[in-house]
CSV table of C-alpha atoms and ligand atoms in Angstrom, one decimal:
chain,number,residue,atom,x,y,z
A,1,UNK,CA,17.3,-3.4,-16.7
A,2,UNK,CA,13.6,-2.3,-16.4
A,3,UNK,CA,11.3,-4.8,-14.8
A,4,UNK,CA,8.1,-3.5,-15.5
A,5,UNK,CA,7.9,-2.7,-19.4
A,6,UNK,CA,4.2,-2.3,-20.4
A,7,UNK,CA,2.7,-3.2,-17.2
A,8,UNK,CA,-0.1,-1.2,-15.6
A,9,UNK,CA,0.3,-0.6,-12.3
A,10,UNK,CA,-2.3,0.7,-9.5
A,11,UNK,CA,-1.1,2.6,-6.4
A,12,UNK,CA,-3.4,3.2,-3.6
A,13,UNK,CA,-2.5,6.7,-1.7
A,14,UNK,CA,0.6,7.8,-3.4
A,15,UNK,CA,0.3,11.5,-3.6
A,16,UNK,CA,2.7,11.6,-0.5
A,17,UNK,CA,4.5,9.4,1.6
A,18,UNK,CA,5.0,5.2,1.2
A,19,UNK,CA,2.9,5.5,-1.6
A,20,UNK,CA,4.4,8.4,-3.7
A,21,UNK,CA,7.7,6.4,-3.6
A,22,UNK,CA,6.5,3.1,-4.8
A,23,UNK,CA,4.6,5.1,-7.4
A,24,UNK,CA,7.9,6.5,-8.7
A,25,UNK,CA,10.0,3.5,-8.5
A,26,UNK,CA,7.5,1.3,-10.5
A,27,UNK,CA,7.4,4.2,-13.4
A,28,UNK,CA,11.1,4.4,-13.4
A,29,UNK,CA,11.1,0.1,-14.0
A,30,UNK,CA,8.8,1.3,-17.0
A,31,UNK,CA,4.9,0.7,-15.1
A,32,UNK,CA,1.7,2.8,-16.3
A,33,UNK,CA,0.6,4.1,-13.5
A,34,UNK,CA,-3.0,4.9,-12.0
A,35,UNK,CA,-2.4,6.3,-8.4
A,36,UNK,CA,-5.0,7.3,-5.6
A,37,UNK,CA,-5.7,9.8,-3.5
A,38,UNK,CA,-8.8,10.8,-1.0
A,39,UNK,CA,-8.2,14.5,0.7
A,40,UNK,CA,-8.9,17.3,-0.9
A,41,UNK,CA,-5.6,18.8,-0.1
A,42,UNK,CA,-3.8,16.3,-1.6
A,43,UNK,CA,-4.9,17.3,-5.2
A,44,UNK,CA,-2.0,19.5,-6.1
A,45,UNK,CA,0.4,17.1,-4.8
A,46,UNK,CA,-1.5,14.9,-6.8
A,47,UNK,CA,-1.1,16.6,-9.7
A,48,UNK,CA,2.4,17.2,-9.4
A,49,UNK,CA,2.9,13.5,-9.0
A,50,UNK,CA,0.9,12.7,-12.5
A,51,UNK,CA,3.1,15.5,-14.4
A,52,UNK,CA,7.0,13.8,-13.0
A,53,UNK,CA,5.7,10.3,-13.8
A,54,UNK,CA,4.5,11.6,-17.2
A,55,UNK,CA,7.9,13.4,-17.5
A,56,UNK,CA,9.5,9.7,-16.6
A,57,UNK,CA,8.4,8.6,-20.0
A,58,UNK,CA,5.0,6.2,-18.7
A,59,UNK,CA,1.3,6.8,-19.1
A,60,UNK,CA,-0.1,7.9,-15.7
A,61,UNK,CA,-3.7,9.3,-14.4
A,62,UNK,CA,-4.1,10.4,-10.6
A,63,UNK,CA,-8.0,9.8,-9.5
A,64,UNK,CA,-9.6,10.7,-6.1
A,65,UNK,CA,-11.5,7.9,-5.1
A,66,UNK,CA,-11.4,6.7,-1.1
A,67,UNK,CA,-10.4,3.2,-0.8
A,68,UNK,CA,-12.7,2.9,1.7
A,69,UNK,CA,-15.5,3.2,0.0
A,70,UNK,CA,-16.6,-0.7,-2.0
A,71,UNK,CA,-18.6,2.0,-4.7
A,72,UNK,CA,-15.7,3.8,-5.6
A,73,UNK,CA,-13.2,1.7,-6.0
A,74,UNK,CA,-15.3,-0.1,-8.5
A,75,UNK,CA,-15.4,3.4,-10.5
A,76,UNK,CA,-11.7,3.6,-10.3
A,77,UNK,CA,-11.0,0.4,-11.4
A,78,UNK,CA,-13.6,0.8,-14.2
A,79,UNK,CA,-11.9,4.1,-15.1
A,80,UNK,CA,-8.6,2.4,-14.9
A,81,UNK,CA,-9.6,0.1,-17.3
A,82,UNK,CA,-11.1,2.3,-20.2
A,83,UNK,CA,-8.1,4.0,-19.7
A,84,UNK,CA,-5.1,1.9,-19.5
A,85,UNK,CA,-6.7,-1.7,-20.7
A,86,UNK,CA,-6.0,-3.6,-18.0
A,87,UNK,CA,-4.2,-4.2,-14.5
A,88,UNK,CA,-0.7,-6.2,-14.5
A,89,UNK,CA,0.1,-4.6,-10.2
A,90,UNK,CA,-2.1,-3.3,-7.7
A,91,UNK,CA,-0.3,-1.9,-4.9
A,92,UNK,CA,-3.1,-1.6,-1.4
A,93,UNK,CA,-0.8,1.2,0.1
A,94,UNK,CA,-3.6,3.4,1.1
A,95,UNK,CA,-3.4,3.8,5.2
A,96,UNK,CA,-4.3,5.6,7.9
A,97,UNK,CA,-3.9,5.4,11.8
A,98,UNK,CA,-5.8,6.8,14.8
A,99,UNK,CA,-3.8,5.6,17.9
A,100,UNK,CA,-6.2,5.7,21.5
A,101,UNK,CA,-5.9,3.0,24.1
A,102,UNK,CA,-8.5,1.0,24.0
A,103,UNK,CA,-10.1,2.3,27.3
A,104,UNK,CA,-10.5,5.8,24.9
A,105,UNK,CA,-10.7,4.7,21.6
A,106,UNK,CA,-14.3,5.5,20.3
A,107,UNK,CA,-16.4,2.9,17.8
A,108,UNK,CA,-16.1,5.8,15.0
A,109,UNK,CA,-11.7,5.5,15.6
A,110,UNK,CA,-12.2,1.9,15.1
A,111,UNK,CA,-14.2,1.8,12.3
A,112,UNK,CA,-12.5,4.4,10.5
A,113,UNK,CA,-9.2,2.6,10.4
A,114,UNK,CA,-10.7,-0.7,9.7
A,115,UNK,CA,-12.4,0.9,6.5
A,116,UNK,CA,-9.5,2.5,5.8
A,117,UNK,CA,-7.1,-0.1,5.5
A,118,UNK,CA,-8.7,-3.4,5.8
A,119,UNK,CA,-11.7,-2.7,4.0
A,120,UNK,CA,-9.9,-1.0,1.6
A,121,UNK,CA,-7.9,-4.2,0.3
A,122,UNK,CA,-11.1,-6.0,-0.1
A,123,UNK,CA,-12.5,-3.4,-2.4
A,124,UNK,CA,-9.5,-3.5,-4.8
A,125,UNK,CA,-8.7,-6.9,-4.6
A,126,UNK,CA,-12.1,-7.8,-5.6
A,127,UNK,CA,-12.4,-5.5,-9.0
A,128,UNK,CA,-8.3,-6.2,-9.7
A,129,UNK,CA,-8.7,-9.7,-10.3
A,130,UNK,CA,-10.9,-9.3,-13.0
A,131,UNK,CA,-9.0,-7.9,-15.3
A,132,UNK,CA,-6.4,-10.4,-14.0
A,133,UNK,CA,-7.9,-14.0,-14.3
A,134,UNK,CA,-8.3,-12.6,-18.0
A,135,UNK,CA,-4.7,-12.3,-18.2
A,136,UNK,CA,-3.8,-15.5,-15.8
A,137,UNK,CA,-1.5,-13.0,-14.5
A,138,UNK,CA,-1.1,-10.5,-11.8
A,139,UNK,CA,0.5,-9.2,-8.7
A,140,UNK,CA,-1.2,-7.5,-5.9
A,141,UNK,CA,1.1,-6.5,-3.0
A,142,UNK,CA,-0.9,-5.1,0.3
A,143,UNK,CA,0.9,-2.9,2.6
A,144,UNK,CA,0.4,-4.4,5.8
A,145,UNK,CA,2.8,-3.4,9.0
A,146,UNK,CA,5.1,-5.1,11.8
A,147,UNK,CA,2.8,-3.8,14.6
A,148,UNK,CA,0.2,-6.2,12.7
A,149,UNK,CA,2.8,-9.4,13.4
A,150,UNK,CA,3.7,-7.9,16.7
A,151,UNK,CA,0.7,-5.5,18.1
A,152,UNK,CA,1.5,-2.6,19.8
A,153,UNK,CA,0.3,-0.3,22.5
A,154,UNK,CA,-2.4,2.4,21.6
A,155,UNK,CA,-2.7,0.9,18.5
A,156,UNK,CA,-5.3,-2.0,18.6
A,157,UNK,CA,-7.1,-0.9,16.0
A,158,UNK,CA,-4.2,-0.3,13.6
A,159,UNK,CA,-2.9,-3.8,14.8
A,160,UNK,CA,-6.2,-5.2,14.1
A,161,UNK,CA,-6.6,-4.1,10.2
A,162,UNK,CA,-2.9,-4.5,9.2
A,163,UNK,CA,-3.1,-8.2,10.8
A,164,UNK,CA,-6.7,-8.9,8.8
A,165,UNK,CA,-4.6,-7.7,5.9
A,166,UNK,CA,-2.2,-10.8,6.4
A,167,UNK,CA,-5.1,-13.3,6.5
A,168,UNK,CA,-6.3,-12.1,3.7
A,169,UNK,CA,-3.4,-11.7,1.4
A,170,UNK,CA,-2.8,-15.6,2.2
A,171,UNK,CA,-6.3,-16.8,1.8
A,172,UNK,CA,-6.4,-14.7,-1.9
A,173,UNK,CA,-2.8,-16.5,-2.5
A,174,UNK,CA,-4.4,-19.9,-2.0
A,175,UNK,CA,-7.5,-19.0,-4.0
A,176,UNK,CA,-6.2,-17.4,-7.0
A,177,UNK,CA,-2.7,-19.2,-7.4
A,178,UNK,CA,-3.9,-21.2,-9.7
A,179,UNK,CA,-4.6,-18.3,-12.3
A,180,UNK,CA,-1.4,-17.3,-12.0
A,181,UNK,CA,-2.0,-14.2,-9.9
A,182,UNK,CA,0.3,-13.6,-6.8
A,183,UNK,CA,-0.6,-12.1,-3.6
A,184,UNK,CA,1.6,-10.6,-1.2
A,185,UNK,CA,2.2,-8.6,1.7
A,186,UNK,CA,4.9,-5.8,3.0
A,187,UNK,CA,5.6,-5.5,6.9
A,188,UNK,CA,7.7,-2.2,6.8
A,189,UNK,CA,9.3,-0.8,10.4
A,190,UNK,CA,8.7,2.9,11.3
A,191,UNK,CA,9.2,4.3,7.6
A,192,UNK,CA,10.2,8.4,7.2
A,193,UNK,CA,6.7,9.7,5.9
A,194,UNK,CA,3.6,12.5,7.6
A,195,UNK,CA,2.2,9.0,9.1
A,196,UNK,CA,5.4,8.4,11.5
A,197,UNK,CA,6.4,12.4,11.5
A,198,UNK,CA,5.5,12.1,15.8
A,199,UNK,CA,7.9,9.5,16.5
A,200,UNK,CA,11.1,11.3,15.6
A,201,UNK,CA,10.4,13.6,18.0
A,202,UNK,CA,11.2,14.2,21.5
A,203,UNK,CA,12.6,11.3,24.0
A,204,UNK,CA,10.7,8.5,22.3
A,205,UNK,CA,12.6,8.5,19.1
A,206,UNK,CA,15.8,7.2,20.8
A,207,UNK,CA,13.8,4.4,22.5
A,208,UNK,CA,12.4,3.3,19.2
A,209,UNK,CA,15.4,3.6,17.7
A,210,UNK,CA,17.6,1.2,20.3
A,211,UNK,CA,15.5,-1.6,19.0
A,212,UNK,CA,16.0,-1.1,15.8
A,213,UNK,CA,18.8,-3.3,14.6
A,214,UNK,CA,20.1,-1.3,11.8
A,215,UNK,CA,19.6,1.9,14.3
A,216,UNK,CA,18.0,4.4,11.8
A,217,UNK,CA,14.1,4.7,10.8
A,218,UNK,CA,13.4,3.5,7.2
A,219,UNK,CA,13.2,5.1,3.8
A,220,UNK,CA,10.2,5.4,1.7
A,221,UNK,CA,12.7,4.5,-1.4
A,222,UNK,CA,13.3,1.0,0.9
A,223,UNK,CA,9.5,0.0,0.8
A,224,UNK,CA,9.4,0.8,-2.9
A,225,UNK,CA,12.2,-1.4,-3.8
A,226,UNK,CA,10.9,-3.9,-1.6
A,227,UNK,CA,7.5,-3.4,-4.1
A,228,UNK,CA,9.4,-3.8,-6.8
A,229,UNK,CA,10.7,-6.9,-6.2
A,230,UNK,CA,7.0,-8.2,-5.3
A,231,UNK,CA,5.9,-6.7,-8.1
A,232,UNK,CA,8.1,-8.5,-11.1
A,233,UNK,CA,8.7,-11.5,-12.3
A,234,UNK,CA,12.0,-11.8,-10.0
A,235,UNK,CA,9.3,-12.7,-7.4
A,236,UNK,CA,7.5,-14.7,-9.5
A,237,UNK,CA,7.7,-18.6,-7.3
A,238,UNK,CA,7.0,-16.1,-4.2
A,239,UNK,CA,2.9,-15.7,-3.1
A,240,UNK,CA,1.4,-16.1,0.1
A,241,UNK,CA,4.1,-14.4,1.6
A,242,UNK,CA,4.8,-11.0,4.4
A,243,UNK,CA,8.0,-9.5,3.9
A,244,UNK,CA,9.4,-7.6,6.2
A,245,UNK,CA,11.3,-4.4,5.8
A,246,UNK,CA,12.4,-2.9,9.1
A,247,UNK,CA,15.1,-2.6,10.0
A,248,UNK,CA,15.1,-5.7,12.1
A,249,UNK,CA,12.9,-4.3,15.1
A,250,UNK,CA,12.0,-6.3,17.3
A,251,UNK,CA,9.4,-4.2,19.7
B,301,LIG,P1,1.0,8.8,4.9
B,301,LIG,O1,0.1,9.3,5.9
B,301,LIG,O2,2.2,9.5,4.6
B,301,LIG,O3,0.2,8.7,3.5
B,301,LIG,C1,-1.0,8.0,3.4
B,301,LIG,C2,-1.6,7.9,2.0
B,301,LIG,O4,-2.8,7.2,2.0
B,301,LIG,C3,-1.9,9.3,1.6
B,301,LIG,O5,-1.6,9.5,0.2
B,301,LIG,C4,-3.5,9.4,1.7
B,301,LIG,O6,-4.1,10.2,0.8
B,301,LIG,C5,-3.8,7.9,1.4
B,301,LIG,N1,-5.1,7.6,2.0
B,301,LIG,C6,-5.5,7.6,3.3
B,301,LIG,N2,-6.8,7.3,3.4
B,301,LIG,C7,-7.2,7.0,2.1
B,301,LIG,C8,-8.4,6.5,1.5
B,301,LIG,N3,-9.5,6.3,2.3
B,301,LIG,N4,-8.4,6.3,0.2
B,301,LIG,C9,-7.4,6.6,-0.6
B,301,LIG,N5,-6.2,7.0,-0.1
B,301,LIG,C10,-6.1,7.2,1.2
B,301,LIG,O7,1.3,7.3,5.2
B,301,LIG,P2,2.5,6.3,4.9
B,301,LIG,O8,3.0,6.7,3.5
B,301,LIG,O9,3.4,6.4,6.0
B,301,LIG,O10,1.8,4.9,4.9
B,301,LIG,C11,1.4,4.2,3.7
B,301,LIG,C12,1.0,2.8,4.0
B,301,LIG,O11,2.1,2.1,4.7
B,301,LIG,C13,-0.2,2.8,5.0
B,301,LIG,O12,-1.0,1.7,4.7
B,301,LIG,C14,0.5,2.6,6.4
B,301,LIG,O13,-0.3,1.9,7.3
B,301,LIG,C15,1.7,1.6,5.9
B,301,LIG,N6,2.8,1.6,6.9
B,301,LIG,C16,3.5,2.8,7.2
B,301,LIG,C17,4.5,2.7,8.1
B,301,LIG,C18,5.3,3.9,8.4
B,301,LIG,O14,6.2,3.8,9.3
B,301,LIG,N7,5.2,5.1,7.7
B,301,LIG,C19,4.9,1.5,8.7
B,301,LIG,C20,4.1,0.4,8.4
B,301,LIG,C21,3.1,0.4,7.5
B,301,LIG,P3,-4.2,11.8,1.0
B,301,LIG,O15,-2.8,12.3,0.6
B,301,LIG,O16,-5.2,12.2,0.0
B,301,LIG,O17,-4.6,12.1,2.4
């Protein structure tokens, strides 16, 4: 059963990791998708993306716009539109991280990573829901993290913009609930991707891993299906909401 027949998704930073997979599993459920990038040496992988969605049988368009950035996210979305005709899913996936203790992390660190991923979920949310009262429907899902519920070490600034993501997916929830558009959040564990390519490494990696329940890191495949499920109508009495998907950890 496809879940997504003629909806048009967005993906925020899916030419590789988290991103890439929900992208994927939202064309194989039958989405259109318009997906994000921002580096430069992403574009191939990019492009490569666009062509296997295309070859899944949906309309999809990869655009390099930085999420960061209020401007350009209103030219994406305006592209989007002229495009594809409207926005059913936006997916607030795109991330970055730029671990210090706070006693070294510079102002530039900090604000970087709060553009980045905070920021970033403003911008989007505020041109998706146009389209979307329209419809008086809609589902955005924001990729927030565990170490925003829990805080970690080295990480206050990453903390910070993935716990402001939480806030705000619940205040958008109460506002727009009444036009039928849903917002929720994702809390994934340590997740297989570039972003989390240090931990598996070295002595650390077994630490992490004794507190994770189910004793393995996550899949990217996990957090897509996990998008999925946000991103249908099987979720459609759940808004307001952070669902976790790791593993269990407890750190
Ligand atoms: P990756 O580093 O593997 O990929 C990040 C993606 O975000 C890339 O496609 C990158 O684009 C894109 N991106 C970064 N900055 C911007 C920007 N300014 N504008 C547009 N796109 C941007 O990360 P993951 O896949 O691991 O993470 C995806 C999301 O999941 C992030 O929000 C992350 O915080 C969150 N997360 C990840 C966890 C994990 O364990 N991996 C755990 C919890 C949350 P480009 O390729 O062009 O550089």
């Amino acid at each position: 059963m496809k879940l997504l027949d003629n909806k048009v998704a967005i993906v925020t930073g899916a030419a590789r990791g988290i991103g890439e997979g929900i992208a994927l599993k939202l064309a194989e459920h039958g989405a259109s998708i318009a997906f994000t990038y921002v580096s430069e040496g992403s574009a191939e992988k990019a492009a490569a993306l666009e062509e296997k969605l295309k070859g899944m049988g949906v309309k999809a368009k990869a655009y390099r716009s930085n999420a960061g950035v209020f401007e350009e996210c209103e030219t994406f979305v305006n592209d989007v539109m002229k495009e594809f005709g409207t926005v059913d899913v936006c997916v607030n996936n795109a991330g970055i991280s730029k671990d210090n203790l706070l006693l070294r992390m510079s102002v530039d660190q900090w604000n970087d990573v709060i553009a980045t991923n905070l920021n970033s979920v403003f911008n989007m949310t505020k041109q998706v829901i146009r389209p979307m009262m329209k419809a008086k429907s809609g589902s955005i899902i924001n990729m927030s993290s565990i170490i925003g519920i829990r805080g970690n070490a080295g990480q206050a600034s990453y903390a910070a913009s993935k716990a402001g993501i939480i806030g705000f997916t619940k205040s958008v929830a109460h506002e727009l609930g009444s036009r039928n558009i849903r917002c929720n959040a994702i809390a994934p564990g340590f997740i297989e991707t570039d972003m989390t390519h240090y931990l598996k490494e070295g002595a650390a990696a077994d630490d992490f891993l004794k507190k994770i329940p189910l004793g393995r890191f996550g899949k990217t495949e996990e957090i897509a299906n996990t998008t999925l499920f946000l991103a249908s109508d099987m979720s459609s009495y759940i808004t307001g909401q952070v669902l976790s998907a790791c593993g269990g950890l407890n750190i």
